[in-house]
Amino acid sequence: MAKNAAVVYPLLPEHIERIFNGKDVFCKYVGGKRVNINIGNKLIFYQSSSGKYLVGEAIIDWIGYMPPDAIMEEFGDRLFITPDELDKYRGNRSESEKLLVLVLSNIRRYEKPLKPPKTVTMAGCMLSRDQYRRLMRNLSSLP
């Protein structure tokens, strides 16, 4: 079985822009399960509105699971969402429920948006090394 090379998560355009503008910490509720990603894998940004395209990527430098308060304390203004947005996102979940936290580097916007190679749900999707290589070939072959 091929190892995963990337995880694709849907994001709002304004959140993606914040990442491109230097906010290098991403977080997401993943339902209490561990996600099968590793340091060095890619996080690919799927713009979940206005076109539904893959618009960029970053390298995952650190992976953790933390409750919202600890994320704000540890990463504060590096987080891609505001404290109010994080609080709304938490909704009725327990304050102790942990989110997946990814610290990112080498954040880059694709020159042209790409159609995803498979369906991307709110839970995201994984890309194997082969799927990621094909995606990058598609990117390099665009006019």
N, CA, C and O atoms as a DFTB+ gen file, in Angstrom:
572 C
 N C O
     1  1       0.841      -1.191       0.000
     2  2       0.000       0.000       0.000
     3  2       0.884       1.252       0.000
     4  3       1.866       1.326       0.739
     5  1       0.531       2.218      -0.824
     6  2       1.323       3.443      -0.935
     7  2       1.186       4.273       0.333
     8  3       0.111       4.351       0.928
     9  1       2.287       4.889       0.736
    10  2       2.243       5.783       1.892
    11  2       1.606       7.103       1.490
    12  3       1.680       7.523       0.335
    13  1       0.976       7.751       2.473
    14  2       0.380       9.050       2.208
    15  2       1.477      10.101       2.066
    16  3       2.460      10.101       2.807
    17  1       1.290      10.985       1.112
    18  2       2.225      12.087       0.905
    19  2       1.613      13.408       1.324
    20  3       2.323      14.355       1.663
    21  1       0.273      13.468       1.298
    22  2      -0.390      14.745       1.556
    23  2      -1.784      14.519       2.118
    24  3      -2.418      13.487       1.899
    25  1      -2.231      15.530       2.851
    26  2      -3.612      15.575       3.305
    27  2      -4.214      16.840       2.702
    28  3      -3.570      17.888       2.653
    29  1      -5.453      16.726       2.246
    30  2      -6.169      17.853       1.651
    31  2      -7.310      18.215       2.589
    32  3      -8.146      17.371       2.914
    33  1      -7.345      19.465       3.021
    34  2      -8.433      19.930       3.870
    35  2      -9.119      21.123       3.221
    36  3      -8.463      21.999       2.657
    37  1     -10.461      21.149       3.307
    38  2     -11.191      22.311       2.781
    39  2     -11.057      23.508       3.718
    40  3     -11.109      23.372       4.940
    41  1     -10.886      24.668       3.124
    42  2     -10.761      25.907       3.882
    43  2     -11.489      27.034       3.160
    44  3     -11.617      27.027       1.936
    45  1     -11.957      27.991       3.932
    46  2     -12.560      29.184       3.341
    47  2     -11.469      30.038       2.706
    48  3     -10.331      30.038       3.174
    49  1     -11.810      30.771       1.637
    50  2     -10.799      31.602       0.968
    51  2     -10.067      32.560       1.915
    52  3      -8.855      32.741       1.795
    53  1     -10.792      33.172       2.851
    54  2     -10.134      34.125       3.759
    55  2      -9.134      33.434       4.693
    56  3      -8.133      34.032       5.087
    57  1      -9.407      32.181       5.043
    58  2      -8.466      31.438       5.884
    59  2      -7.220      31.054       5.094
    60  3      -6.106      31.098       5.616
    61  1      -7.415      30.680       3.841
    62  2      -6.271      30.355       2.984
    63  2      -5.393      31.599       2.803
    64  3      -4.167      31.509       2.856
    65  1      -6.019      32.746       2.592
    66  2      -5.246      33.985       2.419
    67  2      -4.415      34.285       3.660
    68  3      -3.275      34.733       3.543
    69  1      -4.962      34.047       4.833
    70  2      -4.200      34.282       6.060
    71  2      -2.971      33.378       6.114
    72  3      -1.897      33.803       6.540
    73  1      -3.138      32.123       5.679
    74  2      -1.993      31.208       5.649
    75  2      -0.948      31.722       4.661
    76  3       0.241      31.749       4.978
    77  1      -1.377      32.125       3.483
    78  2      -0.434      32.669       2.490
    79  2       0.243      33.948       2.993
    80  3       1.345      34.282       2.558
    81  1      -0.415      34.656       3.904
    82  2       0.131      35.895       4.458
    83  2       0.903      35.688       5.756
    84  3       1.191      36.653       6.465
    85  1       1.243      34.426       6.079
    86  2       2.148      34.183       7.206
    87  2       1.590      33.461       8.418
    88  3       2.352      33.120       9.323
    89  1       0.300      33.218       8.467
    90  2      -0.251      32.453       9.597
    91  2       0.106      30.988       9.363
    92  3      -0.439      30.355       8.459
    93  1       1.005      30.453      10.159
    94  2       1.589      29.148       9.856
    95  2       1.121      28.007      10.765
    96  3       1.749      26.949      10.796
    97  1       0.025      28.213      11.505
    98  2      -0.509      27.150      12.359
    99  2      -1.957      26.878      11.970
   100  3      -2.802      27.773      11.981
   101  1      -2.220      25.623      11.625
   102  2      -3.530      25.146      11.195
   103  2      -4.075      24.224      12.278
   104  3      -3.315      23.483      12.903
   105  1      -5.394      24.264      12.505
   106  2      -6.008      23.322      13.437
   107  2      -7.359      22.868      12.898
   108  3      -8.021      23.579      12.142
   109  1      -7.748      21.662      13.311
   110  2      -9.003      21.084      12.828
   111  2      -9.463      20.013      13.792
   112  3      -8.656      19.219      14.277
   113  1     -10.773      19.985      14.078
   114  2     -11.337      18.855      14.815
   115  2     -11.374      17.657      13.881
   116  3     -11.838      17.758      12.746
   117  1     -10.885      16.530      14.360
   118  2     -10.854      15.310      13.544
   119  2     -11.604      14.167      14.219
   120  3     -11.355      12.997      13.926
   121  1     -12.518      14.505      15.119
   122  2     -13.378      13.495      15.725
   123  2     -12.681      12.578      16.721
   124  3     -13.090      11.430      16.898
   125  1     -11.646      13.069      17.364
   126  2     -10.984      12.279      18.389
   127  2     -10.071      11.186      17.867
   128  3      -9.467      10.452      18.649
   129  1      -9.967      11.072      16.544
   130  2      -9.098      10.027      15.989
   131  2      -7.767      10.630      15.577
   132  3      -7.663      11.833      15.337
   133  1      -6.756       9.788      15.498
   134  2      -5.444      10.222      15.013
   135  2      -5.457      10.174      13.492
   136  3      -6.009       9.248      12.896
   137  1      -4.858      11.155      12.879
   138  2      -4.819      11.247      11.431
   139  2      -3.515      10.619      10.945
   140  3      -2.463      10.803      11.556
   141  1      -3.592       9.886       9.854
   142  2      -2.436       9.161       9.331
   143  2      -1.560      10.073       8.465
   144  3      -1.454       9.896       7.251
   145  1      -0.940      11.051       9.125
   146  2      -0.012      11.937       8.440
   147  2       1.275      11.998       9.254
   148  3       1.298      11.661      10.438
   149  1       2.335      12.431       8.598
   150  2       3.638      12.495       9.248
   151  2       4.292      13.841       8.995
   152  3       3.934      14.559       8.061
   153  1       5.253      14.169       9.841
   154  2       6.072      15.347       9.612
   155  2       6.739      15.175       8.251
   156  3       7.254      14.103       7.935
   157  1       6.726      16.217       7.463
   158  2       7.280      16.166       6.117
   159  2       6.224      15.973       5.040
   160  3       6.473      16.250       3.867
   161  1       5.026      15.491       5.440
   162  2       3.926      15.402       4.476
   163  2       3.490      16.820       4.115
   164  3       3.908      17.793       4.741
   165  1       2.647      16.913       3.102
   166  2       2.110      18.204       2.658
   167  2       0.685      18.377       3.183
   168  3      -0.067      17.413       3.321
   169  1       0.344      19.606       3.464
   170  2      -1.048      20.007       3.667
   171  2      -1.414      20.784       2.414
   172  3      -0.790      21.798       2.099
   173  1      -2.428      20.307       1.699
   174  2      -2.880      20.973       0.479
   175  2      -4.168      21.724       0.796
   176  3      -5.078      21.184       1.424
   177  1      -4.231      22.970       0.355
   178  2      -5.368      23.839       0.636
   179  2      -6.413      23.710      -0.459
   180  3      -6.170      24.039      -1.620
   181  1      -7.588      23.223      -0.059
   182  2      -8.729      23.087      -0.966
   183  2      -9.676      24.234      -0.680
   184  3     -10.261      24.306       0.400
   185  1      -9.830      25.127      -1.636
   186  2     -10.739      26.257      -1.472
   187  2     -12.158      25.743      -1.610
   188  3     -12.584      25.351      -2.696
   189  1     -12.882      25.747      -0.510
   190  2     -14.174      25.063      -0.462
   191  2     -15.336      25.899      -0.985
   192  3     -16.479      25.445      -0.951
   193  1     -15.072      27.083      -1.456
   194  2     -16.119      27.870      -2.106
   195  2     -15.505      28.535      -3.331
   196  3     -14.287      28.526      -3.508
   197  1     -16.334      29.097      -4.151
   198  2     -15.918      29.789      -5.377
   199  2     -14.926      28.981      -6.209
   200  3     -13.773      29.375      -6.387
   201  1     -15.388      27.870      -6.700
   202  2     -14.600      27.102      -7.655
   203  2     -14.173      25.732      -7.198
   204  3     -14.026      24.830      -8.022
   205  1     -13.971      25.549      -5.924
   206  2     -13.577      24.247      -5.376
   207  2     -12.314      23.713      -6.037
   208  3     -12.333      22.704      -6.743
   209  1     -11.215      24.421      -5.787
   210  2      -9.924      24.076      -6.368
   211  2      -8.879      23.880      -5.276
   212  3      -9.036      24.347      -4.148
   213  1      -7.811      23.180      -5.639
   214  2      -6.606      23.125      -4.822
   215  2      -5.805      24.362      -5.190
   216  3      -5.507      24.592      -6.362
   217  1      -5.455      25.165      -4.180
   218  2      -4.841      26.455      -4.491
   219  2      -3.422      26.628      -3.936
   220  3      -2.761      27.623      -4.233
   221  1      -2.954      25.673      -3.139
   222  2      -1.610      25.798      -2.597
   223  2      -1.304      24.680      -1.626
   224  3      -2.116      23.779      -1.417
   225  1      -0.116      24.750      -1.031
   226  2       0.320      23.689      -0.128
   227  2       1.371      24.213       0.836
   228  3       1.898      25.314       0.675
   229  1       1.660      23.402       1.835
   230  2       2.727      23.686       2.798
   231  2       3.277      22.353       3.305
   232  3       2.621      21.315       3.215
   233  1       4.484      22.407       3.834
   234  2       5.080      21.233       4.466
   235  2       4.673      21.217       5.935
   236  3       4.672      22.254       6.598
   237  1       4.330      20.042       6.435
   238  2       3.964      19.876       7.845
   239  2       5.249      19.655       8.643
   240  3       5.954      18.665       8.449
   241  1       5.542      20.604       9.552
   242  2       6.759      20.535      10.368
   243  2       6.516      19.962      11.759
   244  3       7.439      19.444      12.386
   245  1       5.296      20.050      12.238
   246  2       4.989      19.595      13.596
   247  2       3.532      19.173      13.624
   248  3       2.686      19.807      12.994
   249  1       3.232      18.099      14.356
   250  2       1.870      17.582      14.489
   251  2       1.580      17.398      15.967
   252  3       2.379      16.811      16.696
   253  1       0.443      17.896      16.403
   254  2       0.042      17.720      17.786
   255  2      -1.464      17.679      17.906
   256  3      -2.190      17.922      16.941
   257  1      -1.923      17.368      19.108
   258  2      -3.351      17.362      19.426
   259  2      -3.505      18.150      20.716
   260  3      -2.948      17.785      21.752
   261  1      -4.278      19.251      20.642
   262  2      -4.383      20.164      21.772
   263  2      -5.800      20.711      21.889
   264  3      -6.502      20.846      20.886
   265  1      -6.225      21.029      23.120
   266  2      -7.517      21.719      23.283
   267  2      -7.378      23.183      22.848
   268  3      -6.267      23.712      22.799
   269  1      -8.501      23.835      22.535
   270  2      -8.452      25.208      22.008
   271  2      -7.661      26.194      22.867
   272  3      -6.877      26.979      22.334
   273  1      -7.851      26.166      24.170
   274  2      -7.148      27.128      25.029
   275  2      -5.637      26.958      24.941
   276  3      -4.900      27.943      24.920
   277  1      -5.175      25.716      24.889
   278  2      -3.734      25.457      24.790
   279  2      -3.193      25.915      23.438
   280  3      -2.062      26.395      23.349
   281  1      -3.995      25.769      22.394
   282  2      -3.568      26.235      21.069
   283  2      -3.377      27.745      21.091
   284  3      -2.366      28.257      20.611
   285  1      -4.350      28.454      21.650
   286  2      -4.253      29.916      21.703
   287  2      -3.056      30.342      22.554
   288  3      -2.346      31.283      22.198
   289  1      -2.833      29.660      23.666
   290  2      -1.721      30.006      24.548
   291  2      -0.375      29.750      23.868
   292  3       0.542      30.566      23.964
   293  1      -0.265      28.618      23.187
   294  2       0.993      28.222      22.552
   295  2       1.279      28.994      21.259
   296  3       2.411      29.411      21.015
   297  1       0.241      29.180      20.432
   298  2       0.473      29.704      19.082
   299  2      -0.133      31.074      18.813
   300  3       0.295      31.763      17.887
   301  1      -1.128      31.482      19.609
   302  2      -1.711      32.818      19.526
   303  2      -1.877      33.378      18.134
   304  3      -2.669      32.866      17.342
   305  1      -1.128      34.435      17.828
   306  2      -1.318      35.135      16.557
   307  2      -0.744      34.401      15.343
   308  3      -0.842      34.904      14.224
   309  1      -0.158      33.243      15.541
   310  2       0.302      32.440      14.392
   311  2      -0.835      31.589      13.821
   312  3      -0.717      31.063      12.715
   313  1      -1.931      31.451      14.565
   314  2      -3.052      30.606      14.174
   315  2      -3.813      31.220      12.998
   316  3      -3.993      32.436      12.935
   317  1      -4.254      30.376      12.071
   318  2      -4.898      30.850      10.837
   319  2      -6.328      31.335      11.059
   320  3      -6.907      31.954      10.167
   321  1      -6.903      31.070      12.218
   322  2      -8.227      31.608      12.541
   323  2      -8.117      32.465      13.802
   324  3      -7.202      32.293      14.607
   325  1      -9.059      33.383      13.956
   326  2      -9.048      34.292      15.102
   327  2      -9.567      33.568      16.341
   328  3     -10.184      32.510      16.218
   329  1      -9.329      34.117      17.527
   330  2      -9.897      33.511      18.740
   331  2     -11.424      33.378      18.674
   332  3     -11.976      32.370      19.118
   333  1     -12.100      34.377      18.130
   334  2     -13.560      34.302      18.000
   335  2     -13.976      33.186      17.045
   336  3     -14.925      32.450      17.316
   337  1     -13.258      33.062      15.922
   338  2     -13.572      31.991      14.970
   339  2     -13.321      30.623      15.592
   340  3     -14.094      29.691      15.370
   341  1     -12.255      30.495      16.366
   342  2     -11.969      29.228      17.038
   343  2     -13.071      28.892      18.038
   344  3     -13.487      27.739      18.151
   345  1     -13.536      29.903      18.758
   346  2     -14.606      29.681      19.733
   347  2     -15.900      29.253      19.031
   348  3     -16.584      28.344      19.502
   349  1     -16.236      29.895      17.918
   350  2     -17.436      29.508      17.158
   351  2     -17.275      28.104      16.587
   352  3     -18.220      27.314      16.599
   353  1     -16.096      27.796      16.094
   354  2     -15.804      26.469      15.542
   355  2     -15.958      25.395      16.620
   356  3     -16.449      24.300      16.348
   357  1     -15.534      25.718      17.845
   358  2     -15.665      24.761      18.957
   359  2     -17.135      24.446      19.212
   360  3     -17.483      23.312      19.539
   361  1     -17.990      25.444      19.063
   362  2     -19.425      25.232      19.236
   363  2     -19.753      24.604      20.579
   364  3     -19.355      25.114      21.626
   365  1     -20.492      23.478      20.544
   366  2     -20.911      22.798      21.769
   367  2     -19.937      21.728      22.235
   368  3     -20.228      21.003      23.186
   369  1     -18.798      21.617      21.589
   370  2     -17.813      20.625      22.002
   371  2     -17.238      21.003      23.371
   372  3     -17.224      22.172      23.754
   373  1     -16.776      20.008      24.082
   374  2     -16.135      20.226      25.372
   375  2     -14.888      21.077      25.184
   376  3     -14.203      20.971      24.166
   377  1     -14.594      21.924      26.171
   378  2     -13.391      22.753      26.110
   379  2     -12.123      21.909      26.121
   380  3     -11.054      22.381      25.732
   381  1     -12.240      20.666      26.566
   382  2     -11.055      19.807      26.633
   383  2     -10.878      18.945      25.382
   384  3      -9.861      18.267      25.240
   385  1     -11.869      18.966      24.462
   386  2     -11.729      18.170      23.239
   387  2     -10.583      18.723      22.399
   388  3     -10.489      19.927      22.160
   389  1      -9.721      17.822      21.960
   390  2      -8.497      18.239      21.264
   391  2      -8.700      18.359      19.762
   392  3      -9.498      17.646      19.155
   393  1      -7.953      19.284      19.193
   394  2      -7.915      19.485      17.751
   395  2      -6.562      19.012      17.236
   396  3      -5.565      19.038      17.957
   397  1      -6.545      18.584      15.988
   398  2      -5.302      18.340      15.293
   399  2      -4.653      19.704      15.050
   400  3      -5.317      20.637      14.600
   401  1      -3.363      19.818      15.347
   402  2      -2.630      21.068      15.140
   403  2      -1.439      20.770      14.242
   404  3      -0.672      19.843      14.501
   405  1      -1.290      21.560      13.187
   406  2      -0.176      21.409      12.258
   407  2       0.580      22.726      12.166
   408  3      -0.012      23.773      11.901
   409  1       1.894      22.670      12.385
   410  2       2.746      23.834      12.154
   411  2       3.338      23.664      10.761
   412  3       3.873      22.609      10.422
   413  1       3.234      24.717       9.966
   414  2       3.542      24.652       8.533
   415  2       4.781      25.464       8.166
   416  3       5.134      26.437       8.833
   417  1       5.425      25.036       7.091
   418  2       6.528      25.803       6.513
   419  2       6.451      25.692       4.991
   420  3       5.635      24.942       4.455
   421  1       7.296      26.436       4.312
   422  2       7.341      26.412       2.847
   423  2       5.937      26.539       2.248
   424  3       5.555      25.787       1.352
   425  1       5.202      27.486       2.755
   426  2       3.836      27.720       2.285
   427  2       3.919      28.339       0.887
   428  3       4.628      29.321       0.667
   429  1       3.186      27.747      -0.040
   430  2       3.218      28.298      -1.396
   431  2       1.849      28.209      -2.058
   432  3       1.082      27.268      -1.855
   433  1       1.586      29.227      -2.853
   434  2       0.366      29.285      -3.658
   435  2       0.681      28.678      -5.019
   436  3       1.727      28.964      -5.601
   437  1      -0.215      27.845      -5.524
   438  2      -0.029      27.311      -6.874
   439  2      -0.211      28.433      -7.893
   440  3      -1.007      29.349      -7.689
   441  1       0.538      28.348      -8.991
   442  2       0.414      29.358     -10.043
   443  2      -0.986      29.369     -10.629
   444  3      -1.512      30.426     -10.976
   445  1      -1.582      28.206     -10.738
   446  2      -2.956      28.082     -11.224
   447  2      -3.688      27.096     -10.322
   448  3      -3.095      26.110      -9.882
   449  1      -4.970      27.345     -10.036
   450  2      -5.745      26.393      -9.233
   451  2      -5.876      25.056      -9.967
   452  3      -5.917      25.008     -11.197
   453  1      -5.941      23.984      -9.195
   454  2      -6.059      22.636      -9.756
   455  2      -7.336      21.971      -9.286
   456  3      -7.777      22.178      -8.155
   457  1      -7.927      21.172     -10.156
   458  2      -9.043      20.328      -9.745
   459  2      -8.484      19.208      -8.872
   460  3      -7.443      18.639      -9.200
   461  1      -9.149      18.883      -7.773
   462  2      -8.639      17.783      -6.940
   463  2      -8.758      16.443      -7.662
   464  3      -9.685      16.246      -8.449
   465  1      -7.829      15.521      -7.402
   466  2      -7.869      14.220      -8.073
   467  2      -8.960      13.306      -7.542
   468  3      -9.271      12.284      -8.152
   469  1      -9.542      13.673      -6.405
   470  2     -10.641      12.895      -5.838
   471  2     -11.522      13.817      -5.021
   472  3     -11.164      14.969      -4.775
   473  1     -12.659      13.324      -4.605
   474  2     -13.612      14.129      -3.843
   475  2     -13.017      14.541      -2.503
   476  3     -12.389      13.740      -1.810
   477  1     -13.225      15.799      -2.155
   478  2     -12.767      16.318      -0.873
   479  2     -14.000      16.632      -0.037
   480  3     -14.795      17.501      -0.396
   481  1     -14.156      15.924       1.076
   482  2     -15.270      16.165       1.989
   483  2     -14.809      17.103       3.104
   484  3     -13.649      17.515       3.132
   485  1     -15.700      17.434       4.004
   486  2     -15.335      18.261       5.158
   487  2     -14.254      17.586       5.998
   488  3     -13.470      18.257       6.669
   489  1     -14.218      16.265       5.957
   490  2     -13.204      15.516       6.708
   491  2     -11.851      15.537       6.009
   492  3     -10.848      15.115       6.584
   493  1     -11.816      16.028       4.765
   494  2     -10.579      16.047       4.009
   495  2     -10.342      14.717       3.310
   496  3     -11.199      13.834       3.320
   497  1      -9.178      14.590       2.708
   498  2      -8.804      13.326       2.073
   499  2      -7.289      13.215       2.035
   500  3      -6.576      14.214       2.121
   501  1      -6.817      12.006       1.907
   502  2      -5.392      11.726       1.838
   503  2      -4.999      11.514       0.377
   504  3      -5.794      11.024      -0.425
   505  1      -3.778      11.884       0.047
   506  2      -3.224      11.603      -1.270
   507  2      -1.985      10.735      -1.091
   508  3      -1.121      11.019      -0.262
   509  1      -1.918       9.685      -1.875
   510  2      -0.733       8.830      -1.867
   511  2       0.414       9.575      -2.557
   512  3       0.212      10.640      -3.142
   513  1       1.601       9.008      -2.479
   514  2       2.742       9.622      -3.173
   515  2       2.486       9.706      -4.666
   516  3       2.795      10.720      -5.293
   517  1       1.917       8.640      -5.249
   518  2       1.623       8.649      -6.687
   519  2       0.600       9.718      -7.043
   520  3       0.771      10.431      -8.032
   521  1      -0.460       9.838      -6.250
   522  2      -1.470      10.861      -6.523
   523  2      -0.865      12.261      -6.423
   524  3      -1.182      13.134      -7.231
   525  1       0.001      12.475      -5.437
   526  2       0.643      13.783      -5.282
   527  2       1.568      14.074      -6.468
   528  3       1.573      15.190      -6.987
   529  1       2.346      13.082      -6.898
   530  2       3.239      13.268      -8.050
   531  2       2.441      13.641      -9.306
   532  3       2.833      14.532     -10.059
   533  1       1.312      12.944      -9.520
   534  2       0.468      13.254     -10.688
   535  2      -0.062      14.679     -10.594
   536  3      -0.102      15.399     -11.592
   537  1      -0.463      15.078      -9.411
   538  2      -0.961      16.436      -9.195
   539  2       0.123      17.456      -9.549
   540  3      -0.161      18.454     -10.211
   541  1       1.345      17.217      -9.119
   542  2       2.440      18.146      -9.416
   543  2       2.783      18.142     -10.906
   544  3       3.148      19.181     -11.457
   545  1       2.670      16.990     -11.561
   546  2       2.874      16.955     -13.016
   547  2       1.817      17.794     -13.717
   548  3       2.119      18.531     -14.656
   549  1       0.564      17.677     -13.251
   550  2      -0.523      18.478     -13.823
   551  2      -0.245      19.972     -13.634
   552  3      -0.493      20.779     -14.530
   553  1       0.265      20.321     -12.473
   554  2       0.565      21.716     -12.186
   555  2       1.657      22.231     -13.117
   556  3       1.558      23.338     -13.645
   557  1       2.689      21.432     -13.315
   558  2       3.807      21.886     -14.162
   559  2       3.448      21.886     -15.645
   560  3       4.123      22.547     -16.434
   561  1       2.414      21.170     -16.038
   562  2       2.055      21.137     -17.458
   563  2       1.007      22.185     -17.839
   564  3       0.621      22.282     -19.004
   565  1       0.551      22.959     -16.873
   566  2      -0.443      23.994     -17.186
   567  2       0.213      25.133     -17.963
   568  3       1.369      25.480     -17.722
   569  1      -0.539      25.706     -18.897
   570  2       0.019      26.827     -19.685
   571  2       0.230      28.072     -18.833
   572  3       0.688      29.096     -19.339
